[in-house]
XYZ file of C-alpha atoms in Angstrom:
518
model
C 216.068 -28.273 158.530
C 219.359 -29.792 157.379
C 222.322 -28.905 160.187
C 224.899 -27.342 158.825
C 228.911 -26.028 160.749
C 230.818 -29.390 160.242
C 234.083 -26.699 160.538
C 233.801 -26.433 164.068
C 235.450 -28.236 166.528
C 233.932 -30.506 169.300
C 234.812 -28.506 172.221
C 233.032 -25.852 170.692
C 230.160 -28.019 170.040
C 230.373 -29.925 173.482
C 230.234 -25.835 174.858
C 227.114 -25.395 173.432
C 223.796 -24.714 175.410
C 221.739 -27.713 175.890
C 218.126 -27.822 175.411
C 217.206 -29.829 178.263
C 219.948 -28.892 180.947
C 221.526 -25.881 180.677
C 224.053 -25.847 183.992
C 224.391 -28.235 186.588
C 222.678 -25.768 189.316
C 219.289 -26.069 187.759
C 216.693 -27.538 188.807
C 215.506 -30.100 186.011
C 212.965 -29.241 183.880
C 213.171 -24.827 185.242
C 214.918 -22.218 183.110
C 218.615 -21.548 183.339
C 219.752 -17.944 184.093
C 222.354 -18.436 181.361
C 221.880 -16.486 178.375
C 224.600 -18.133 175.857
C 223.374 -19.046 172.466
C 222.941 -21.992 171.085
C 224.483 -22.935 168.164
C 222.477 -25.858 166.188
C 225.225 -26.502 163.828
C 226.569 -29.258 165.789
C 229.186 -31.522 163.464
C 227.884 -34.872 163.909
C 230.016 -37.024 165.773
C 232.125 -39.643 163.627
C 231.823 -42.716 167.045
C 228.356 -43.625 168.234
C 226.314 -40.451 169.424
C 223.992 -41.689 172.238
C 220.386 -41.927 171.479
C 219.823 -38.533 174.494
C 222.205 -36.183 172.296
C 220.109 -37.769 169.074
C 217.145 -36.773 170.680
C 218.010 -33.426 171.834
C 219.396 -32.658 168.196
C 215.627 -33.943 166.524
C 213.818 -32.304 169.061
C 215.091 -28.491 168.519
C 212.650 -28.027 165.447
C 209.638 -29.187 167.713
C 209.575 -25.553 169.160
C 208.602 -21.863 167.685
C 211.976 -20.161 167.445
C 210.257 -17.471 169.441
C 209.607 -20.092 171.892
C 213.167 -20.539 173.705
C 214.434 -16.423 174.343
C 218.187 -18.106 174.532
C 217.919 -19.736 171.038
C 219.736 -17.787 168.122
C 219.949 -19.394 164.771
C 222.727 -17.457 162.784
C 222.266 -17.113 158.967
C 225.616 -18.477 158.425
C 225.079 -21.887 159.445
C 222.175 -22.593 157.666
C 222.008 -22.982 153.655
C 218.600 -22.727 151.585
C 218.136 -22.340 148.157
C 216.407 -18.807 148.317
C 214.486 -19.656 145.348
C 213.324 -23.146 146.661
C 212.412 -21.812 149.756
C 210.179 -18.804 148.104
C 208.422 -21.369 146.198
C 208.103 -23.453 148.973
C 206.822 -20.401 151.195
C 204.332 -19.536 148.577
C 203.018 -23.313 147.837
C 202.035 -23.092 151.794
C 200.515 -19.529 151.227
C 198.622 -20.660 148.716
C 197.457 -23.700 150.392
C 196.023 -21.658 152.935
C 194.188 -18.938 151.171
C 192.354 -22.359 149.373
C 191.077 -22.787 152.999
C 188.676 -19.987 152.140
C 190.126 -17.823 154.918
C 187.466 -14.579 155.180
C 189.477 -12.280 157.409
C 193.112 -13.314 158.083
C 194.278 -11.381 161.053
C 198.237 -10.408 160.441
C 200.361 -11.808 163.619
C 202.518 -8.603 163.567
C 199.714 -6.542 164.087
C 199.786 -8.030 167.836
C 202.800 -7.821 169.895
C 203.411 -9.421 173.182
C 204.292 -6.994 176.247
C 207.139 -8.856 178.005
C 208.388 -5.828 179.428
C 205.308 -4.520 181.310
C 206.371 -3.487 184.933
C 205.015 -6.481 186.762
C 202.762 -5.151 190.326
C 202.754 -7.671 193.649
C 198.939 -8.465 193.307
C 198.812 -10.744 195.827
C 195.213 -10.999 197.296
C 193.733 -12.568 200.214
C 191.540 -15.584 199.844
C 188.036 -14.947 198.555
C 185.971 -14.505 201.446
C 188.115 -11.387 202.713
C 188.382 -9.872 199.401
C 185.916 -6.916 198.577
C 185.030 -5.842 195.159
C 186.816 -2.734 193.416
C 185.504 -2.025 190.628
C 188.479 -0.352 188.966
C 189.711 -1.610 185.340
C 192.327 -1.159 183.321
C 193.878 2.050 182.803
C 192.920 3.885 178.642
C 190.163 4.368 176.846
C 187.912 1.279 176.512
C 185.157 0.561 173.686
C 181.899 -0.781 174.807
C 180.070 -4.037 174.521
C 176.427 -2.819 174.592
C 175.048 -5.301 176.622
C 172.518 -4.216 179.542
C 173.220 -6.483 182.829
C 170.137 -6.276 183.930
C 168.534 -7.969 181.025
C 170.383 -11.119 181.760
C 170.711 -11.583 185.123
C 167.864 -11.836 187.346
C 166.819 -11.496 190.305
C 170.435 -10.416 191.480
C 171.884 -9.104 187.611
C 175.081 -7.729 188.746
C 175.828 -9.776 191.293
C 179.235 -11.147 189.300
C 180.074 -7.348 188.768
C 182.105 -4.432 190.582
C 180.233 -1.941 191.222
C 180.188 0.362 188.184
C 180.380 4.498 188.738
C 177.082 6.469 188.022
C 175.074 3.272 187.607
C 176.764 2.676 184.157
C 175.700 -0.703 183.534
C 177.876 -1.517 180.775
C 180.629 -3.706 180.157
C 183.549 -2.534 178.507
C 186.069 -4.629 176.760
C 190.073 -4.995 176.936
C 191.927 -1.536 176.545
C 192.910 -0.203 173.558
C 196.193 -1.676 172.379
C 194.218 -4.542 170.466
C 191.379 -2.272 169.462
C 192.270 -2.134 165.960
C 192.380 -6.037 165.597
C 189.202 -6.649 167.282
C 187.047 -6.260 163.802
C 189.209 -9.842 162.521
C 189.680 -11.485 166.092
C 189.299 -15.067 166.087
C 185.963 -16.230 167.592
C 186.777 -18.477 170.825
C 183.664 -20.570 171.098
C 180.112 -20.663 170.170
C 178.206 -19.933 173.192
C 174.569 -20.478 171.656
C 173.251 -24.101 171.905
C 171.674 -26.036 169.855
C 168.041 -27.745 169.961
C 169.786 -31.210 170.367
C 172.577 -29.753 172.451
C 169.512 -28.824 174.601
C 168.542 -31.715 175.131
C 172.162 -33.333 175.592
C 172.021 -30.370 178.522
C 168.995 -31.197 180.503
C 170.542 -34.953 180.324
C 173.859 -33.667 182.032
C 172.427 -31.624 184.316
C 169.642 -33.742 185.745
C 172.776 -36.210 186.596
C 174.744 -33.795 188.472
C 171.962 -32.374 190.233
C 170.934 -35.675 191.324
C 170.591 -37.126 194.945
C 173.134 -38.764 196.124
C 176.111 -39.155 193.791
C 177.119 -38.668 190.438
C 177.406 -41.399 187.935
C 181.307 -40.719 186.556
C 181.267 -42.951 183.988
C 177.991 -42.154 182.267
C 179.461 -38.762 182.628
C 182.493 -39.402 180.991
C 180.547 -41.203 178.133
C 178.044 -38.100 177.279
C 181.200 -36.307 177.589
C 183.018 -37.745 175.305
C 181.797 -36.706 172.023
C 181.350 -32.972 173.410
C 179.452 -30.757 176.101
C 177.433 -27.816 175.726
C 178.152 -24.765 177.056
C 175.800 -24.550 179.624
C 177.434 -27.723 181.539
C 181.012 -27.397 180.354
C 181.920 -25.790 183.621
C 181.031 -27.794 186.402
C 181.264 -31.375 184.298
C 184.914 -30.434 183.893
C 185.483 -29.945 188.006
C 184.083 -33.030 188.306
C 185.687 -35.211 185.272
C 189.186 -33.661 186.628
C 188.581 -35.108 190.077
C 188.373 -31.587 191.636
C 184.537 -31.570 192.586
C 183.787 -34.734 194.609
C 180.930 -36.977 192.773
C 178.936 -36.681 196.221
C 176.507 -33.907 195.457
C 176.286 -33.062 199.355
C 179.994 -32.427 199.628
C 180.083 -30.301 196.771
C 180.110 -26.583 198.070
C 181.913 -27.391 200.983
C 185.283 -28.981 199.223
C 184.680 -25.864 196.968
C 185.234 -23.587 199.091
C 188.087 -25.576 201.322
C 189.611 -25.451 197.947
C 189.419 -22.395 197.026
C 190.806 -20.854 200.507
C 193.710 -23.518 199.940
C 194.925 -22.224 197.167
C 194.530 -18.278 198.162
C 196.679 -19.786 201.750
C 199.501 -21.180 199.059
C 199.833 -17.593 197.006
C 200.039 -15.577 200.680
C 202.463 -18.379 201.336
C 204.755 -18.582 198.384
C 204.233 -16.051 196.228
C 206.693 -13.517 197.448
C 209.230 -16.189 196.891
C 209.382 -15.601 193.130
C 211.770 -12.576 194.265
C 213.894 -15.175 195.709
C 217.271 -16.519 194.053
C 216.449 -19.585 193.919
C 213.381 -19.251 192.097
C 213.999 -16.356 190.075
C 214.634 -18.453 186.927
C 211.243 -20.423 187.412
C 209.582 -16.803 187.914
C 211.440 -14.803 185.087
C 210.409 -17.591 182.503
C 206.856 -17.396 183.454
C 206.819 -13.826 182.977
C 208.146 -14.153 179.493
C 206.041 -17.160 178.359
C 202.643 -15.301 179.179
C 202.530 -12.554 177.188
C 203.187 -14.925 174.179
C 200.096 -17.370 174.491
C 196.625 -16.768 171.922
C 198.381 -13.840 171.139
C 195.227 -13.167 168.329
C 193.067 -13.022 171.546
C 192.260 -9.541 173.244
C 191.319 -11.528 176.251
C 194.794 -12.805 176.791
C 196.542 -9.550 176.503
C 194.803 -7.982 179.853
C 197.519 -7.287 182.470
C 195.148 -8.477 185.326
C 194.681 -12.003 183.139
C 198.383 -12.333 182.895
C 198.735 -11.797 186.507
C 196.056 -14.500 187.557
C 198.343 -16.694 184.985
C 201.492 -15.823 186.514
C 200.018 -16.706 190.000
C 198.711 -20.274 188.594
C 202.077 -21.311 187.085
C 204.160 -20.254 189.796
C 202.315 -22.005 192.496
C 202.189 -24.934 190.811
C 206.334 -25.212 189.960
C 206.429 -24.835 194.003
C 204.213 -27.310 194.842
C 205.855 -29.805 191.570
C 209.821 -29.789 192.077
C 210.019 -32.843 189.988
C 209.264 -31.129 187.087
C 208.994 -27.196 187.887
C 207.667 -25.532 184.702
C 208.317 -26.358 181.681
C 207.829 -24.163 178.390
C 204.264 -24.852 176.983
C 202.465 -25.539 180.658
C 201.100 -22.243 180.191
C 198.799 -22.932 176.829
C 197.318 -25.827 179.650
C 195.167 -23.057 181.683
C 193.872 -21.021 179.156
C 191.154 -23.849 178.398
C 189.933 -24.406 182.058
C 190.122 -20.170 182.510
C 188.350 -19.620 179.722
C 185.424 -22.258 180.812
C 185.263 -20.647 184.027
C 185.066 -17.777 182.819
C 182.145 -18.253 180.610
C 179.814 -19.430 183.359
C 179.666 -16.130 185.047
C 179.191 -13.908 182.058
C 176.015 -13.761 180.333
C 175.471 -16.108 176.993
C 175.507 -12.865 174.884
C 178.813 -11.392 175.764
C 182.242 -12.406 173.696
C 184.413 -14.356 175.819
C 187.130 -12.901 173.919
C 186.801 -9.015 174.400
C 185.385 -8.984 178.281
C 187.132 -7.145 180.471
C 188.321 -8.817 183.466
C 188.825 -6.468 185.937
C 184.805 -5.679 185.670
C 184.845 -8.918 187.553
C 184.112 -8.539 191.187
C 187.065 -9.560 193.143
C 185.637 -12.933 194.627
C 184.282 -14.239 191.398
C 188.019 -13.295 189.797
C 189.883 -15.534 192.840
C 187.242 -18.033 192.556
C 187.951 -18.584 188.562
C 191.716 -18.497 189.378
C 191.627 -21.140 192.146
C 189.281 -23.564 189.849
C 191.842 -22.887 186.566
C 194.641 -23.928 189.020
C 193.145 -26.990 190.526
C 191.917 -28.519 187.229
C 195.268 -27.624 185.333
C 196.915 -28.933 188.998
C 194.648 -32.660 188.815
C 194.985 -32.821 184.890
C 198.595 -32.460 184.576
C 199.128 -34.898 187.201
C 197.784 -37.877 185.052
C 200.265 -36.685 182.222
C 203.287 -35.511 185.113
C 205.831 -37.941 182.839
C 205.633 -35.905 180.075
C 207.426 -32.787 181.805
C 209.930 -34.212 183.948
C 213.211 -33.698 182.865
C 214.063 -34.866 179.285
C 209.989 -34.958 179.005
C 211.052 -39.054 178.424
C 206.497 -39.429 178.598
C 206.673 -37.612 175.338
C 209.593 -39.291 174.033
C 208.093 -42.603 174.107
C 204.664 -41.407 172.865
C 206.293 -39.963 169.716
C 208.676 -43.312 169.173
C 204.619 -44.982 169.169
C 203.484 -42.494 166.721
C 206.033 -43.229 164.583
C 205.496 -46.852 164.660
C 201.433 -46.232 164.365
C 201.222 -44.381 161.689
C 203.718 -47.189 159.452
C 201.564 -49.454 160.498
C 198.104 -48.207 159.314
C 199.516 -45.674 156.601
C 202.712 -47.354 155.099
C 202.804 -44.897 152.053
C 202.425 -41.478 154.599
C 205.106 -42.911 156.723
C 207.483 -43.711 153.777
C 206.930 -40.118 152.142
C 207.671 -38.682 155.544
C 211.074 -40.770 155.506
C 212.116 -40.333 152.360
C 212.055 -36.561 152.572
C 214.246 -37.400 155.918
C 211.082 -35.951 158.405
C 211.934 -36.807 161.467
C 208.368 -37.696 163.771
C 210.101 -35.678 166.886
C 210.235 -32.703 164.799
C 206.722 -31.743 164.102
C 204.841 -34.096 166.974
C 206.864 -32.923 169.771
C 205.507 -29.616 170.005
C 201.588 -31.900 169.456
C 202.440 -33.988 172.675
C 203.693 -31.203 174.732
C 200.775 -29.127 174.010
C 198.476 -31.416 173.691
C 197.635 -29.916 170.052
C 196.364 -26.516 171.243
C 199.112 -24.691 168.873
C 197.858 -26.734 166.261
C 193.795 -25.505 166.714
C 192.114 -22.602 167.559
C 191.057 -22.138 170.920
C 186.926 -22.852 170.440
C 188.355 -26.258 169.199
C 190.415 -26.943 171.834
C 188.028 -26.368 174.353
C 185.493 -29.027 172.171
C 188.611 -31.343 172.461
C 189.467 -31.038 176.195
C 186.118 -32.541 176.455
C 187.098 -35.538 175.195
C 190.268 -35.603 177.168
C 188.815 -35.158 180.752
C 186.144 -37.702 179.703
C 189.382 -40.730 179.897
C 189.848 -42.425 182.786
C 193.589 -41.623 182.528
C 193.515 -37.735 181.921
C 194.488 -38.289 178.107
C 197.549 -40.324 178.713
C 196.368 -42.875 176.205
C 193.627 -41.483 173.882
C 196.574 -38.230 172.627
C 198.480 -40.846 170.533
C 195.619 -41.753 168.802
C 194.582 -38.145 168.475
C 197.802 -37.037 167.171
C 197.278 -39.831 164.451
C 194.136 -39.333 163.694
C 195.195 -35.283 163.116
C 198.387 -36.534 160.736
C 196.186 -38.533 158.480
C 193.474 -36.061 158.004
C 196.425 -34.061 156.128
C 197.307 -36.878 154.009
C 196.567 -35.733 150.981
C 198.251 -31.938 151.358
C 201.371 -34.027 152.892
C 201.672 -36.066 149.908
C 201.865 -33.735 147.498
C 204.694 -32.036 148.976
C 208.158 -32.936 147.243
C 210.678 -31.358 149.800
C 211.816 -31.440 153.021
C 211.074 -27.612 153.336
C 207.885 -27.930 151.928
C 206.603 -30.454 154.644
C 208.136 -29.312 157.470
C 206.343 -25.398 156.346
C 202.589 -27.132 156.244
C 203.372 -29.577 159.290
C 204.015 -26.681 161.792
C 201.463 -24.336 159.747
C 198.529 -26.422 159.149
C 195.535 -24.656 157.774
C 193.126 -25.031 160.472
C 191.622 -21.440 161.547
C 188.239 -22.511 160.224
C 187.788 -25.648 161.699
C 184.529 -25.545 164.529
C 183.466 -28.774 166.182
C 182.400 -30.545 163.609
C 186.063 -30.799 162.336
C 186.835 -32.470 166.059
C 184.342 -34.400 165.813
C 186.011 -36.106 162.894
C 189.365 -36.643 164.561
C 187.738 -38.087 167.668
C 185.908 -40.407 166.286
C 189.004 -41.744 163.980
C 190.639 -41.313 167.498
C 188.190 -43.737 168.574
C 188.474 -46.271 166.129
C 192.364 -46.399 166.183
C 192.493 -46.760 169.897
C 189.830 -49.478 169.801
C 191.793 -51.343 167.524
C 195.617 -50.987 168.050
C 195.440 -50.007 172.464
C 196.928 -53.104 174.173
C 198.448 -54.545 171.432
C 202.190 -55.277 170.391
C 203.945 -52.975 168.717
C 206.846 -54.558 167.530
């Protein structure tokens, strides 16, 4: 997007809101209270700019405009052709609908909540809590699906107690009702004959005596797990479940009450000025994530979310949270979540609050200790001026003119600048580039590294650029590219599609990891 406003004057420019550090009482890498706008029509400087102000002027188109609440763009300072850029919009439309899209769900039809009156849920840890049974307030459609044909001998032992022996488990309430007949399918939940087998190979090594082989872990987990495993594999392959079998249940629980000690502890401190900021910006970020996904869109999931994110920015002062850290539990939740709930129920469309209480804190104190041990391997990338990601995109860059010379060139010649599309890749790890049921099949192959993905997400983020090749090519324009590059047809990719960029992943990293690159 070419920057425009060369009329006004440096102070004015110098005034401006920066990305990365907004006044000099914030904590690095937490939200500012301020609320000025930016203006993105800085004049570029006529003596040397340093390469941090370069930086933070390539890396504003990384984000969603929705992303940053303080960011306004004003019409004045920026100057498209209307007629190039309908073409351009429709050449992406077009390239879409050739993706053989059955049921495209319209994103206005879905609006985040980030007004709802937020409740102090704090709860106890789980062995004091009691189940409830109550559920969100409004009418509720039904998912006919009989607990007691799936669980046995205790069936509703995961459940709250459910009035006049109603059995039944309703879904979210009705605000996404009328999207629900084109929601996007999370994940497959039925195995296969040869993920079967794959299953009873996993399971027989962490049920084991003595300890669990890591590494032959990591290696069946590398080219994906199958449901029935995915849970516990990814405790373990995090570093949260010890690989002693023995030890297992008891770290589990010491866990578990850890975590439920830390909300009692801090939690009340998000009314605090000092962390206010940290709080508000959590509160606004939620509400915004899988926004196509009924599941996400329950208060009492937003609240276990809130919790998560919070704690965490207490416990990390280096780097607080940082925009995008949210989009990091929703894969570890939604595993959890899954191995409770019967094969035959949607992920997507339970209801939560059906949940007995204890099951709920348990899944909420496993998404926070696996999101807490995985982001710890990848910390640099989200202290402040995120310099991990810097220097991963500056390799991309230098990857991709290595191996594909001609893609590289286009890119430059059309003045596409790497920071501007792959930013937004490293910080979220791809997840706003995939639907969620791929996601999850790549997270597998990220908790199966040694380093927590540090290494193998450059070669992933490759991989993904060259697979659209062909579509990139053909583009003429800046506008063009930069439209596919942050809209890339993927809502029908499954596994099989991952698959595909893992293995190129693979190949890449075999061949170019440890080697010079200049």
């Amino acid at each position: 997007m070419e920057k425009c406003g060369n009329n006004k004057s440096s102070n004015h420019a110098d005034s401006a809101m920066s990305f990365w550090k907004k006044n000099s009482k914030t904590v690095p890498g937490r939200p500012s209270p301020s609320k000025e706008s930016l203006s993105w029509g800085k004049p570029k400087s006529s003596g040397g700019t340093s390469s941090f102000q370069d930086f933070q002027d390539s890396v504003r188109d990384a984000w969603d405009i929705e992303d940053d609440e303080f960011s306004v763009i004003s019409a004045a300072d920026v100057k498209i052709s209307k007629k190039v850029a309908q073409s351009t919009a429709l050449s992406v439309i077009n390239s879409h609908r050739s993706g053989s899209i059955s049921s495209p769900t319209k994103l206005s039809s879905v609006q985040p909540q980030p007004d709802v009156q937020h409740t102090n849920p704090v709860k106890s840890a789980p062995s004091s809590t009691k189940p409830s049974g109550t559920s969100n307030s409004g009418p509720n459609p039904i998912v006919n699906a009989n607990i007691e044909s799936v669980y046995k001998p205790e069936p509703a032992s995961v459940y709250s107690n459910l009035p006049n022996g109603n059995s039944e488990i309703p879904i979210v309430p009705g605000a996404l009702r009328n999207n629900l007949a084109a929601k996007p399918r999370v994940i497959n939940r039925l195995e296969t004959e040869s993920e079967k087998v794959k299953a009873d190979k996993i399971r027989s090594l962490l049920q084991g005596t003595g300890s669990t082989d890591l590494k032959e872990l990591q290696s069946l987990s590398y080219s994906g797990l199958p449901v029935s495993v995915r849970g516990t594999t990814w405790k373990l392959l995090a570093g949260y479940l010890p690989a002693n079998i023995e030890r297992r249940e008891q770290v589990l629980q010491r866990k578990r009450e850890e975590y439920w000690k830390c909300v009692q502890q801090y939690y009340d401190s998000r009314k605090e000025e000092s962390h206010q900021d940290t709080f508000r910006q959590i509160h606004i970020d939620i509400p915004r994530m899988c926004p196509l996904i009924a599941l996400f869109q329950q208060r009492v999931v937003q609240e276990m979310f809130e919790r998560i994110l919070f704690i965490w920015a207490i416990r990390h002062p280096a780097s607080g949270y940082v925009q995008g850290m949210n989009d990091l539990v929703t894969p570890f939740f939604v595993v959890f979540l899954e191995e409770v709930l019967p094969p035959d129920l949607e992920v997507e469309t339970f209801d939560v609050s059906r949940l007995k209480d204890e099951i709920r804190n348990n899944i909420e104190a496993d998404s926070y200790w696996c999101m807490s041990k995985f982001l710890d391997s990848i910390q640099v990338n989200y202290i402040f001026a995120q310099t991990g990601i810097q220097e991963k995109v500056k390799k991309l860059k230098e990857l991709i003119e290595r191996i594909d010379a001609p893609l590289h060139h286009h890119l430059q010649r059309h003045e596409i600048d790497y920071l501007q599309f792959s930013f937004r890749w490293m910080n979220n790890l791809l997840m706003r580039e995939l639907p969620l049921r791929c996601t999850i099949r790549l997270w597998d192959t990220y908790l199966s590294e040694p380093d927590g993905c540090g290494s193998v997400l450059l070669y992933v983020c490759a991989a993904f650029l060259r697979h659209w090749r062909e579509q990139l090519t053909r583009q003429n324009d800046f506008q063009g590219l930069m439209l596919l590059l942050q809209n890339l047809p993927t809502q029908n990719w499954e596994s099989s599609e991952i698959s595909l960029i893992v293995a190129e992943a693979y190949r890449l990293k075999y061949t170019y990891d440890n080697t010079h690159w200049h």
